[in-house]
Coordinates of C-alpha atoms and ligand atoms in Angstrom, one line a residue:
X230 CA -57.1 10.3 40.1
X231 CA -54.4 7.4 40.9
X232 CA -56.2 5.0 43.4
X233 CA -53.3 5.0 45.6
X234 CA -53.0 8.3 46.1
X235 CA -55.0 10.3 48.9
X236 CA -57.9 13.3 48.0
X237 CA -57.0 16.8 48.6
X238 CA -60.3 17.2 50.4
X239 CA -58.5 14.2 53.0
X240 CA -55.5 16.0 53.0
X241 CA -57.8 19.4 53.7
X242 CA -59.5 18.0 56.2
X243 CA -55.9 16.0 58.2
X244 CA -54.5 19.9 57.8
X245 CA -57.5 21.4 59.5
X246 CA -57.3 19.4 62.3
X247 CA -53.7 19.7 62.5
X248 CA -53.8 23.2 62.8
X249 CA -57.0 23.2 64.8
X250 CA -54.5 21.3 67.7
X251 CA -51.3 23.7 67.0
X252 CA -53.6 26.4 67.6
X253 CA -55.3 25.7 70.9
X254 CA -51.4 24.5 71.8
X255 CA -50.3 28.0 71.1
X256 CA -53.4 30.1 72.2
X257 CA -55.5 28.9 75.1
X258 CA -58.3 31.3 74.8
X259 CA -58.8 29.4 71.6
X260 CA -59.9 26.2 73.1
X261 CA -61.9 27.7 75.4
X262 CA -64.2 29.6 73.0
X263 CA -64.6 26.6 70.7
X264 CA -65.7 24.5 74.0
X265 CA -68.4 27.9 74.3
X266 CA -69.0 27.8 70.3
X267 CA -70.2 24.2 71.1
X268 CA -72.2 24.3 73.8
X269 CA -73.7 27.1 72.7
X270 CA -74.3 25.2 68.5
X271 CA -75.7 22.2 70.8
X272 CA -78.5 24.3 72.8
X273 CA -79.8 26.5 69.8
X274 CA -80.2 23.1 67.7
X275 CA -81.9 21.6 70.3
X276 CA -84.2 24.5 70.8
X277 CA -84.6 24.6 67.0
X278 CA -85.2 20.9 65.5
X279 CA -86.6 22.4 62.2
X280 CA -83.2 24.0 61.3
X281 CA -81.4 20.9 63.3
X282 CA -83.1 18.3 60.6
X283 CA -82.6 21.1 57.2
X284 CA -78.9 20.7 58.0
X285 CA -78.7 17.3 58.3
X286 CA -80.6 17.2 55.4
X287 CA -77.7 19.4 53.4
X288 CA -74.9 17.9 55.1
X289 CA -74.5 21.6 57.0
X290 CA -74.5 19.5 60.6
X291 CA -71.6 17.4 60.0
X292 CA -69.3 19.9 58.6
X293 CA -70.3 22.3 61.5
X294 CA -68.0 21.0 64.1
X295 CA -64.7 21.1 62.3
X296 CA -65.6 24.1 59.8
X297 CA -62.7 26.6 61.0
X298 CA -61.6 29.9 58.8
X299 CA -58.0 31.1 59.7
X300 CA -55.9 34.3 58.4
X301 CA -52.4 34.5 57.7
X302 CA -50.7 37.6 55.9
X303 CA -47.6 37.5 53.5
X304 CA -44.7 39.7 52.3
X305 CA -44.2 39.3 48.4
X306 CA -45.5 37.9 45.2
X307 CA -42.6 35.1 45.8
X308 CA -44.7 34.0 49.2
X309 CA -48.3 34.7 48.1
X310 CA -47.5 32.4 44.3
X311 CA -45.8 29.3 47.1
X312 CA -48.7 29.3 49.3
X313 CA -50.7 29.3 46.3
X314 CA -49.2 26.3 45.0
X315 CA -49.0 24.6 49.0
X316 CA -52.8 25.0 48.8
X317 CA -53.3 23.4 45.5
X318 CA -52.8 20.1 47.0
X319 CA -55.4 20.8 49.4
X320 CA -58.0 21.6 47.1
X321 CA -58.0 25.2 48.2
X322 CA -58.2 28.1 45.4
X323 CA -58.0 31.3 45.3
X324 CA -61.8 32.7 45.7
X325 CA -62.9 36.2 45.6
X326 CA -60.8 39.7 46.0
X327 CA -60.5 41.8 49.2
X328 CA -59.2 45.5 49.2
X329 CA -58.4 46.7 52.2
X330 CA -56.0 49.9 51.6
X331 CA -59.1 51.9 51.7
X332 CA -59.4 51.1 55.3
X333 CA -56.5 52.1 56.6
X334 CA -54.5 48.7 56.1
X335 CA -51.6 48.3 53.6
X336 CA -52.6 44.6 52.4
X337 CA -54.9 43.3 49.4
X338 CA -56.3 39.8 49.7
X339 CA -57.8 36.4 49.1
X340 CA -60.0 33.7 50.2
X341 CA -57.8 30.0 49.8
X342 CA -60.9 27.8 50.1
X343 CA -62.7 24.6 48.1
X344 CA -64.8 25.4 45.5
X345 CA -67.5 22.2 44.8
X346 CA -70.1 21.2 46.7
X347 CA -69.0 18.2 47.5
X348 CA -65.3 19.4 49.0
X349 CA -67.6 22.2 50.4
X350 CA -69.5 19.4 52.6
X351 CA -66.3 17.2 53.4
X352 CA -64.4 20.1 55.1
X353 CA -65.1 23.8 53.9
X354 CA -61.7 24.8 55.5
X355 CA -60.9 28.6 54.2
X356 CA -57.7 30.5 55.0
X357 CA -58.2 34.4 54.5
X358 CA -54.8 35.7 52.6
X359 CA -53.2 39.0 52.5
X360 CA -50.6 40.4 50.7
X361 CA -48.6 43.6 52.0
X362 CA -48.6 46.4 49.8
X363 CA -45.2 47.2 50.0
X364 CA -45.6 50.0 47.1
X365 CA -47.8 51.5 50.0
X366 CA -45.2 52.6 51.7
X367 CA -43.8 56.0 51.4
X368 CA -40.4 55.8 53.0
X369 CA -38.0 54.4 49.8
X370 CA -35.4 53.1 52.3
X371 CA -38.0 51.5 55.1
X372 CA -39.6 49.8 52.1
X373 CA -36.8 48.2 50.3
X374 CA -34.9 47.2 53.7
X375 CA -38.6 45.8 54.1
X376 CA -38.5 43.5 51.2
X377 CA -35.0 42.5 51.6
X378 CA -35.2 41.3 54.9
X379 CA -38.4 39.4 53.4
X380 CA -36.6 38.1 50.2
X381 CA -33.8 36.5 52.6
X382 CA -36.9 34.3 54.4
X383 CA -37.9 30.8 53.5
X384 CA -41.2 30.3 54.4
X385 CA -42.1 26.6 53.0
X386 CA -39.6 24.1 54.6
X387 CA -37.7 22.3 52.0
X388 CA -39.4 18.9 52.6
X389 CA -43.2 20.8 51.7
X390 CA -41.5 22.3 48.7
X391 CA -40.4 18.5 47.3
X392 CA -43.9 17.4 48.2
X393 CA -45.5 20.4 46.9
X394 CA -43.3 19.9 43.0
X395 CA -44.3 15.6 43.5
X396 CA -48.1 16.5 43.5
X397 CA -47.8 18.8 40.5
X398 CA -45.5 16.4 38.8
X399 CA -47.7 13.3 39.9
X400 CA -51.2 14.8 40.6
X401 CA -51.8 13.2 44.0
X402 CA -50.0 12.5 47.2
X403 CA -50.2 9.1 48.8
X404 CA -50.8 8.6 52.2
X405 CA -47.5 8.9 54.1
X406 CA -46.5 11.4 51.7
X407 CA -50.0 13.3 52.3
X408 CA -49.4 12.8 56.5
X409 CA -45.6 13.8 55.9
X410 CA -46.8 17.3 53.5
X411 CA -49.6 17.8 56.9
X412 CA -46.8 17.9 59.1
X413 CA -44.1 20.3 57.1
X414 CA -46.9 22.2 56.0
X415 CA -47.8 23.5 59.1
X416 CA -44.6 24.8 60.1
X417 CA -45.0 27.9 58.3
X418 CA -47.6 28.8 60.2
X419 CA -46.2 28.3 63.5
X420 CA -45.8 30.9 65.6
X421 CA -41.8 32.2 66.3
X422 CA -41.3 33.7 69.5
X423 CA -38.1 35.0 67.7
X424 CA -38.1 37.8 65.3
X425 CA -35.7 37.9 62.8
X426 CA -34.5 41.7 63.1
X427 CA -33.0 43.6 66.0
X428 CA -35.5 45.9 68.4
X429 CA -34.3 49.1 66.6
X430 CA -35.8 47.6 62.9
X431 CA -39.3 46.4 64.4
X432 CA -39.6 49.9 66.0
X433 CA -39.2 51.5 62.7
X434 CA -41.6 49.2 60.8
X435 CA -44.1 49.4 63.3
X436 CA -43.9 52.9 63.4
X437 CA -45.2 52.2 59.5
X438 CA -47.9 50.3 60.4
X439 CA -47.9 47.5 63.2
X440 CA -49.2 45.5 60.0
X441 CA -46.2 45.8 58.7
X442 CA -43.8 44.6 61.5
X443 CA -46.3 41.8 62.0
X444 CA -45.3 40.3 58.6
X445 CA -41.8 41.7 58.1
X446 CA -40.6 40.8 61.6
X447 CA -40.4 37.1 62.0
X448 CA -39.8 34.0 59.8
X449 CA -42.6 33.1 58.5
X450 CA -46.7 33.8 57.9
X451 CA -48.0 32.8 61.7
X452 CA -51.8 32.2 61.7
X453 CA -53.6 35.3 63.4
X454 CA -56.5 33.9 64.1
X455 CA -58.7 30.4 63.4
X456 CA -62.2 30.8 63.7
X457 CA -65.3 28.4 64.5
X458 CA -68.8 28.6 63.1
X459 CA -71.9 29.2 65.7
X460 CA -75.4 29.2 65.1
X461 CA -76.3 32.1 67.4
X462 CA -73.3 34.8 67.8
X463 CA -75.6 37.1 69.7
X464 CA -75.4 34.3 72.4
X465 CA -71.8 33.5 72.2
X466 CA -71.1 37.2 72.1
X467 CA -73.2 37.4 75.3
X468 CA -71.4 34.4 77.0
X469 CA -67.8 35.5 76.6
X470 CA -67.3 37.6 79.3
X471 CA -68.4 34.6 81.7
X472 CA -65.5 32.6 80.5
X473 CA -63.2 35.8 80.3
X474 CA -63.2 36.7 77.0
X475 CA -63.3 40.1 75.9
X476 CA -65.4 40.6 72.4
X477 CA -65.1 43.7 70.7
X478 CA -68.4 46.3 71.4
X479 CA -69.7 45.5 67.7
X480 CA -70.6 42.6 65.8
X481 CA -69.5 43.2 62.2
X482 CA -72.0 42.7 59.3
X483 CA -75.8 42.2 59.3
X484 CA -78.3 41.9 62.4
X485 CA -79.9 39.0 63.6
X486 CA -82.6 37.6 61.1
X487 CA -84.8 34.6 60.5
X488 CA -83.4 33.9 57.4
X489 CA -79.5 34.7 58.3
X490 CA -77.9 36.2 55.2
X491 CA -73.7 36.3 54.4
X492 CA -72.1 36.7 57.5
X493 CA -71.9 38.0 61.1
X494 CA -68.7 38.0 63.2
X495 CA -66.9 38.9 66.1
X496 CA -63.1 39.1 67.7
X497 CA -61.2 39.8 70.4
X498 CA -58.0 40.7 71.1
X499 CA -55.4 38.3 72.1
X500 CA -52.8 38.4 74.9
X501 CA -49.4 40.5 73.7
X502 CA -46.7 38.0 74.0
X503 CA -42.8 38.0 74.5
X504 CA -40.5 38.2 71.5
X505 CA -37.1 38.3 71.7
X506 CA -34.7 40.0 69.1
X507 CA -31.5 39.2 66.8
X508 CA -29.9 41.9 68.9
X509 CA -31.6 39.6 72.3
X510 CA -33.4 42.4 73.5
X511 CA -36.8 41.6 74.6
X512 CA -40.4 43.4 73.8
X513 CA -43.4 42.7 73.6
X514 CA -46.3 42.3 70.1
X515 CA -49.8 41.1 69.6
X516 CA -50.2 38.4 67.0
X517 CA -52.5 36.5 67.5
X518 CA -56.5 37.3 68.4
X519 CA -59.9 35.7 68.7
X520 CA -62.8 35.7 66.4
X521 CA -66.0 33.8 65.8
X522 CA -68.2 34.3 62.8
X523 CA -72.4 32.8 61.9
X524 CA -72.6 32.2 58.5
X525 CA -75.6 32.7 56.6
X526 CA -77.0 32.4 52.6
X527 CA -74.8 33.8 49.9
X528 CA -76.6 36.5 48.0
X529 CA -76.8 37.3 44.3
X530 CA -75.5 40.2 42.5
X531 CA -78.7 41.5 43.3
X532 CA -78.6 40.7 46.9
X533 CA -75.4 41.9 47.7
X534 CA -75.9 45.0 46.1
X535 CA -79.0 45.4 48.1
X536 CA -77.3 44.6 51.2
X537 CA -73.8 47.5 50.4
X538 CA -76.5 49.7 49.9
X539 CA -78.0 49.4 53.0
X540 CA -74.8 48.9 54.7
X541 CA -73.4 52.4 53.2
X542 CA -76.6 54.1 54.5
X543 CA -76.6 52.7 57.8
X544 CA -75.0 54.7 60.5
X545 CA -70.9 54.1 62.3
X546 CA -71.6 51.4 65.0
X547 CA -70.2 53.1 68.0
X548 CA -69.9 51.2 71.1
X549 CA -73.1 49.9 71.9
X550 CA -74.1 46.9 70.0
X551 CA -77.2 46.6 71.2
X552 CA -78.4 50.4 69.9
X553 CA -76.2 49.5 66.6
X554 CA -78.4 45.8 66.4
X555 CA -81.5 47.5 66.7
X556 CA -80.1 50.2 64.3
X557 CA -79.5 47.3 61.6
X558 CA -82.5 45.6 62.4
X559 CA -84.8 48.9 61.0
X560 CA -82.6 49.5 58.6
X561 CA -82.3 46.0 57.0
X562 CA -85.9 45.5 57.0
X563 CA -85.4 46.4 53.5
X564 CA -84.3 43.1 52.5
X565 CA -87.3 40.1 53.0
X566 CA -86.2 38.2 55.5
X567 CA -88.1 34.5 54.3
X568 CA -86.9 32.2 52.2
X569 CA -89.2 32.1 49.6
X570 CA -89.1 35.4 48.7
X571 CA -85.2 35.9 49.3
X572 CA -85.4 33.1 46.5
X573 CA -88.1 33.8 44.4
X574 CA -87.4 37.9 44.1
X575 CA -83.6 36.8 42.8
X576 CA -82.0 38.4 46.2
X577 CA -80.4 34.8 47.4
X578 CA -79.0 31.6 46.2
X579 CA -80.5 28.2 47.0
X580 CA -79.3 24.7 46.9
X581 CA -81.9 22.1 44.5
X582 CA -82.8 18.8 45.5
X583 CA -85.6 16.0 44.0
X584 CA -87.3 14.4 46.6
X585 CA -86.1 11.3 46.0
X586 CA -88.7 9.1 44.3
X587 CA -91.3 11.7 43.6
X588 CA -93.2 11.7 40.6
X589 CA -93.9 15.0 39.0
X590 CA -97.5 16.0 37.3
X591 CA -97.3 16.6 33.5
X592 CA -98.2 20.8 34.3
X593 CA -95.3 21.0 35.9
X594 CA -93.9 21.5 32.6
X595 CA -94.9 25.5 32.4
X596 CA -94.0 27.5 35.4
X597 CA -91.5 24.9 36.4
X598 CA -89.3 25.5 39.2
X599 CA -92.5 27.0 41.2
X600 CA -95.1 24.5 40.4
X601 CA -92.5 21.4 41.5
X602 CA -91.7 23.2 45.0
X603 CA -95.6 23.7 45.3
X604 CA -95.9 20.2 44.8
X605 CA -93.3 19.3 47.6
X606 CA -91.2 16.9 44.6
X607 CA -88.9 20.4 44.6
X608 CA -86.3 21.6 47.7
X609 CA -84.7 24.3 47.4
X610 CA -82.3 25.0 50.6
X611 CA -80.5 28.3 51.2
X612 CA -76.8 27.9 50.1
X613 CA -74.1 28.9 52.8
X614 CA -71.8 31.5 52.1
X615 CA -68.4 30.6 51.9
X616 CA -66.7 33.7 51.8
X617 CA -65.7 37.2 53.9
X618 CA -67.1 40.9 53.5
X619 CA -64.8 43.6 52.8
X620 CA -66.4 45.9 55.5
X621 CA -66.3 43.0 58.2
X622 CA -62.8 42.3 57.7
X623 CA -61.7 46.1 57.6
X624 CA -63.2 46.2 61.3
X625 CA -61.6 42.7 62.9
X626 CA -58.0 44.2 61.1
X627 CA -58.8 47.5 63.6
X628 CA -60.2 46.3 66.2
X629 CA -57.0 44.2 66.4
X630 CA -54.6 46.7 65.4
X631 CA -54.4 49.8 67.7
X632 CA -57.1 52.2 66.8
X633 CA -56.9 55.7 65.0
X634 CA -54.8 54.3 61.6
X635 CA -57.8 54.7 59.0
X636 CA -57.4 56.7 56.2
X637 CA -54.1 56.5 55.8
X638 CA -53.5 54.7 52.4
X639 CA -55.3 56.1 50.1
X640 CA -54.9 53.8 47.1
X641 CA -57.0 52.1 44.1
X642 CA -58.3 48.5 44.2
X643 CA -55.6 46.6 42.2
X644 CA -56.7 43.1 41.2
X645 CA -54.8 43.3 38.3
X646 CA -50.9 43.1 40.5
X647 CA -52.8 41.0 43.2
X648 CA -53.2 38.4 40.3
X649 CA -50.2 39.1 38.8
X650 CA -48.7 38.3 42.2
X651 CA -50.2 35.2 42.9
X652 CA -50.0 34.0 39.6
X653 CA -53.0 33.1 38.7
X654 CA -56.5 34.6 38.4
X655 CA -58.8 35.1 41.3
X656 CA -61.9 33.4 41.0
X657 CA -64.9 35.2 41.3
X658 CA -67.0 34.4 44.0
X659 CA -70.6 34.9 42.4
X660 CA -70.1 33.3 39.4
X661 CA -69.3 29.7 41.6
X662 CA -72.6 30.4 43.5
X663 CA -74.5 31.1 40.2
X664 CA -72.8 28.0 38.6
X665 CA -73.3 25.8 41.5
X666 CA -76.7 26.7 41.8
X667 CA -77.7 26.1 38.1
X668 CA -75.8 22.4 38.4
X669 CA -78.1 21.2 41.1
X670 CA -81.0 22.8 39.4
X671 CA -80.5 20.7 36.4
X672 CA -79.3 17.6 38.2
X673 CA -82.9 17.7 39.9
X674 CA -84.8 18.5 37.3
X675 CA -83.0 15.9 35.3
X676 CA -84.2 13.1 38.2
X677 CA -87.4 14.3 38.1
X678 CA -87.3 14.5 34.6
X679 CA -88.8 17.6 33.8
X680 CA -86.8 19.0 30.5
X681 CA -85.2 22.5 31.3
X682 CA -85.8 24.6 28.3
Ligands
OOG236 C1 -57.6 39.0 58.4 C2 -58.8 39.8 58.9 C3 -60.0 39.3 58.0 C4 -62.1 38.0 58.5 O1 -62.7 37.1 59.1 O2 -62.8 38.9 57.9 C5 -60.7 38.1 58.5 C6 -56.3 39.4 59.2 O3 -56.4 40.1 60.3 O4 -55.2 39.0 58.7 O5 -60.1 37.1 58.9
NI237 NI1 -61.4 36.1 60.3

């Protein structure tokens, strides 16, 4: 790339911050709980120095601090293909498929997030996309007055859009144009107190799905949520309340292990807020809520089909998360909970390293990878997952929507018109862990020069 022009993983990073400060501008309660995510990351690190000094070692420690997830949902192919393109010059693709129709909630999705290790380490920034199912929708006459009123919206400002066609055309932003694409960029995720229809077309919508208002309604994609990374959610979960927070009753996904694995989270529900309408009535909506997630290793094929299986079996949460915890615990017991046999049975997916100036016996050459870990010139690290569970998400769109709407799409998984939508294929979320995997595998073998045959 051009010299003068500035990374995508710079401009990532300037963005995340940028929205990390709109944010805690527009929601409060969101400053508070990162202030709570921190003290909380800074006490289990220095109760734990083992796991404090591993992710220094990976570069896990520096990331932790700014490494934010947000969600944003949009009306049409038109929107989901621009945001694509917006994200392109942030390094941030299209990872992994999400259907949530089966669930009760008319939207199919993606991750936006970077895909190498070293983007990964700068800033792993990852915005969770939706895209409405329109087609979803019964009602002929709600739906296509739905996607006019969205076809009349511009969601990118006109200044992002010249910045956005002088990247593709130039490959690279330079600085001021970078600082000047940060700034326009994040206008379409700004929250509008304004909707853009009168009282009597949000009722109707919402009467469809208050999903549906939520993205039809206003001018643009607002963020819904931007969430921080903690090292011990059981704790932060625990804490809230002190600081008047609210979590939901369950946390979504796995229990508490030694060996974390995917990943754990938790939301609450954010104040309703004023809107006014085109007609200048007044009412009031929820956007915008709370969440907080502990990441964990990625899984293999193998793992993660382990892990829905177990999942499927286990029983509904309920309301008390610390019968459904114990509940997991038993139940998860299926799945070895040590590194070492997470990687050695094929269940998890580790990061490779050569200790830097080891020299490696001449046996090492038969059972390779386990003879060079047993002679300490071989690390293998648990790699982080990067992405969102199906499952997980379903629940944080319910607990966040008002209850008793399941089951009410019953559709097919359609990555074939998501893709068609955005324009491009998804990529698959597995295949990067496998491929990253196998790339630092052979880059430390390679050092330690053992031939990999
Ligand atoms: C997205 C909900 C999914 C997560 O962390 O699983 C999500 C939304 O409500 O738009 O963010
Ligand atoms: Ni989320």
């Amino acid at each position: 790339m051009n010299d003068s022009f500035l990374s995508p993983d710079r401009i990532r990073d300037c963005f995340s911050r940028a929205i990390s400060d709109m944010y805690r501008e527009e929601v409060p309660q969101y400053g508070t709980l990162l202030e709570l995510v921190e003290q909380v990351n800074r006490a289990t690190l220095e109760r734990h120095p083992a796991q404090q000094k591993a992710m220094a070692e990976d570069g896990e420690l520096e990331r932790l601090g700014i490494e934010r997830h947000g969600a944003i949902r949009v009306g049409s192919a038109e929107e989901l293909a621009l945001l694509r393109r917006m994200f392109a010059v942030m390094g941030m693709f299209p990872v992994g498929y999400y259907d949530l129709s089966m669930a009760g909630v008319p939207v199919h999705s993606t991750a936006f997030r970077p895909v190498d290790d070293e983007a990964l380490r700068r800033n792993p920034f990852r915005l969770f996309t939706s895209l409405l199912r329109l087609e979803l929708i019964a009602d002929t006459e709600l739906r296509e007055r739905a996607a006019n009123i969205i076809a009349s919206r511009k969601i990118v400002t006109s200044q992002a859009m010249a910045l956005i066609e002088r990247y593709e055309a130039k490959g690279g932003l330079t600085e001021s144009e970078a600082k000047c694409f940060v700034a326009e960029a994040l206008e379409t995720f700004r929250w509008h107190r304004d909707a853009t229809v009168d009282l009597a077309t949000y009722e109707k919508l919402h009467a469809e799905h208050r999903l549906v208002a939520d993205v039809v309604c206003f001018r643009g994609p607002h963020i819904n949520h931007l969430t921080p990374r903690t090292l011990d959610i059981d704790e932060v979960q625990r804490r809230m309340p002190a600081t008047g927070i609210t979590p939901k009753a369950i946390i979504e996904g796995p229990p508490w292990r030694c060996c974390p694995i995917l990943l754990r989270q938790t939301s609450f529900k954010a104040l309703e807020e004023s809107i006014f309408f085109a007609d200048e009535s007044q009412g009031r909506h929820a956007a915008r809520f709370g969440e907080i997630e502990q990441r964990g290793v990625a899984l293999t094929r193998k793992g993660r089909e382990l892990y829905d299986h177990i999942l499927a079996a286990s029983c509904e949460g309920g309301d008390d998360n610390e019968a459904h915890q114990e509940h997991l615990r038993e139940v998860f017991a299926a799945i070895p909970d040590d590194e070492a046999t997470l990687r050695r049975d094929g269940l998890a997916f580790f990061h490779y390293r050569a200790v830097p100036g080891a020299k490696t016996l001449e046996e090492a050459g038969f059972d390779r990878i386990e003879a060079l870990i047993e002679q300490g010139v071989l690390i293998a690290t648990p790699m982080t997952y990067e992405d969102f569970l199906p499952v997980s998400a379903a629940g944080i769109f319910q607990s966040n929507l008002n209850d008793g709407m399941r089951d009410q799409y019953v559709s097919r998984s359609r990555q074939d018109l998501f893709e068609q939508a955005l324009g491009e294929t998804v990529i698959d979320e597995i295949e990067l862990y496998e491929r990253r995997q196998q790339a630092s595998l052979e880059r430390a073998l390679a050092q330690l020069k053992v031939a990999l045959g």
